[in-house]
Amino acid sequence: MTRQHQIGVICGRLWTICFQHRNGTGLGICTPERMLGICRGRRKFLAASLTVLFVPAITWIYLFAGSFEDGKPVSLSPLESQPHSPRYTASSQRDRESLEVRMREVEEENRALRKQLSLAQSRGPSHHRGNHSKTYSMEEGTGDSESLRAGIVAGNSSECGQQPAVEKCETIHVAIVCAGYNASRDVVTLVKSVLFHRRNPLHFHLIADAIAKQILATLFQTWMVPAVRIDFYDADELKSEVSWIPNKHYSGIYGLMKLVLTKTLPSNLERVIVLDTDITFATDIAELWAVFHKFKGQQVLGLVENQSDWYLGNLWKNHRPWPALGRGYNTGVILLLLDKLRKMKWEQMWRLTAERELMSMLSTSLADQDIFNAVIKQNPFLVYQLPCFWNVQLSDHTRSEQCYRDVSDLKVIHWNSPKKLRVKNKHVEFFRNLYLTFLEYDGNLLRRELFGCPSEADINSENLQKQLSELDEDDLCYEFRRERFTVHRTHLYFLHYEYEPASDNTDVTLVAQLSMDRLQMLEAICKHWEGPISLALYLSDAEAQQFLRYAQGSEVLMSRHNVGYHIVYKEGQFYPVNLLRNVAMKHISTPYMFLSDIDFLPMYGLYEYLRKSVIQLDLANTKKALIVPAFETLRYRLSFPKSKAELLSMLDMGTLFTFRYHVWTKGHAPTNFAKWRTATTPYRVEWEADFEPYVVVRKDCPEYDRRFVGFGWNKVAHIMELDAQEYEFTVLPNAYMIHMPHAPSFDITKFRSNKQYRICLKTLKEEFQQDMSRHYGFAALKYLTAENNS
């Protein structure tokens, strides 16, 4: 009975696996195609097919015939045995235990069979493009080129099991070389794609120049992604290590810095994944990290074969590439075993190779990639060849299509052509959409915790949580108060920025903030103001890309390199107007700034006029706020006045008005427009309640108070603080600015229609005044008195 039961279990398991395949859940060993993957050959295939088809049938006939003793059926299930029957003996108990052991053995055999079948299934038949062309197998991944061929032929049976899993909370180290404004944007998209799929803590090692460090340090500090650590390494200090190598590649000197990572990265760091900035991940980076476990012997570099014919030297007449092993390897994705590389004296190895080859090649064409390949040509044992789906290269005329058969096959996409998204590729539209998905993906959604993995203590995050916990969520003004502590992800210098300081130290930067609905004002402001500009833009990730396309399509904006565009990403329900102003103020490069709004056009020549006024009124040594009188028009088409006389004429005709004369007279009344009409020299005015002029101040003036969001009191509070700090308000007699008409903002609409909004604003005003009294003492009492009398 025991023997019959064992055979029944084995055959039952075999048919179960077949049944699972037909239902889409198994590996499918019962089909001839799958048997072909195991048996390899027509004879073996025939024998396997007969075995699968006839053995179960014969077995069940045997079982059926042998399941009767003395004409009575024999129970195959212990559950059907009768405990009080004479047949239920100690011997039956032992048979049952033996059966359980055998069942476990069968389970193990089935698991091993599944692994072998999985390998056979994934390999499939090879398709060659000629006698010497190499197949891009989906499971390709071996050591040197000899073992590569052996692995394809032999099925690499020693590695048929799944690769070792990465520990749940194991930190994955990623190194990226990044320099400049454009590369900093590319890094963000790369990081988004990695964060989207990741399940492990990440440690980014960024080799960055001063520009990229400033941008990315601020970005990651304000992004506040849990279980992500960032370390920076000064790329400018590494220039001397590679500057002796002539390089024709568009990446410049920074394209050679991956060669010195063994010296640059911490000595206790054993392994790292190195990525180009034009990479997009389509899977969890932990899968790539796990490949390190497959390295054997002296393998220290994990690389994907180059998918173009570059290193074959047949692209054009007299094409002379650097030496490479076959097609060579692409260095957009590299797995580095740093500890072994150091022991092998990698620094000496690549330097000697580069010096030798440069004697004949004179310069590199593909930066570090040429030198890596020259080293591998001499030392093929160093490289572990990664499956090509780990670096699907989308330059023109590549064989990247052989790296994938389905969307699920894609792992890493590499835009390694200077054309980037405009590259020619059969499936470029699909790849482009995948890239754009991460480009426009809301980065705030990536601030998710890794459950079960403790994050390093972050003082900023802890302080933020403490401040938020002190707020009363039942307070009707809770959302207003909470906004004050919201950390908005910030990307500084979104576009290229250049500024040459003025020799006389009198330069002035125009400071403003805007959202997407005011984008049309940028070109006009640039035409009116030739000096430096610092703008904070409140945008979503998708809107930031719309802005980028708008700016790149504008001749006016692209001709101006002294405009700093700082993206503050949307979060929450309020427009953080004063945070935006503070961001724009903080990142100016001049000693003085003109605090304006995006809806105003400055008079022609105001930039030069303000620089002269700074000297005339000794702004460097006195606490002054120079007032630029504000006017407005209700006409969308305005012939802008070119002089004060022309403005006064338009004022008299009713084409222009003093700003907010009809709805908020108190805001600018202290400017004394009647006196300004005839003034020829600067004159001083006193602070009054609700005064909110536009002023020129030194860059060290106090910031705007962040508690005021949306509409109301955001500038009033700032001017009040300037007065409390004893700034002298001086009106400039020959300066002016004009407010252009626009649709009402969402925030002013809420202010007018929402009673609770107005109540909360009033509460915030009172609290601000109390804070002023505590901070400035007796001198600040006048603000309470003035408010009560107004």
CSV table of C-alpha atoms in Angstrom, one decimal, residues 206 211-223 230 232 490 492:
chain,number,residue,atom,x,y,z
A,206,LEU,CA,27.2,62.6,-5.4
A,211,ILE,CA,26.7,74.5,-8.6
A,212,ALA,CA,25.3,71.0,-8.5
A,213,LYS,CA,26.0,70.7,-4.8
A,214,GLN,CA,24.2,73.9,-3.9
A,215,ILE,CA,21.2,72.8,-6.0
A,216,LEU,CA,21.0,69.2,-4.9
A,217,ALA,CA,21.8,69.8,-1.2
A,218,THR,CA,18.9,72.2,-1.0
A,219,LEU,CA,16.6,69.8,-2.9
A,220,PHE,CA,17.3,66.8,-0.8
A,221,GLN,CA,17.2,68.8,2.4
A,222,THR,CA,13.7,70.1,1.6
A,223,TRP,CA,12.6,66.8,0.0
A,230,ILE,CA,23.2,62.0,0.7
A,232,PHE,CA,28.8,65.1,-1.5
A,490,THR,CA,12.8,73.4,-3.6
A,492,LEU,CA,17.2,76.2,-7.0
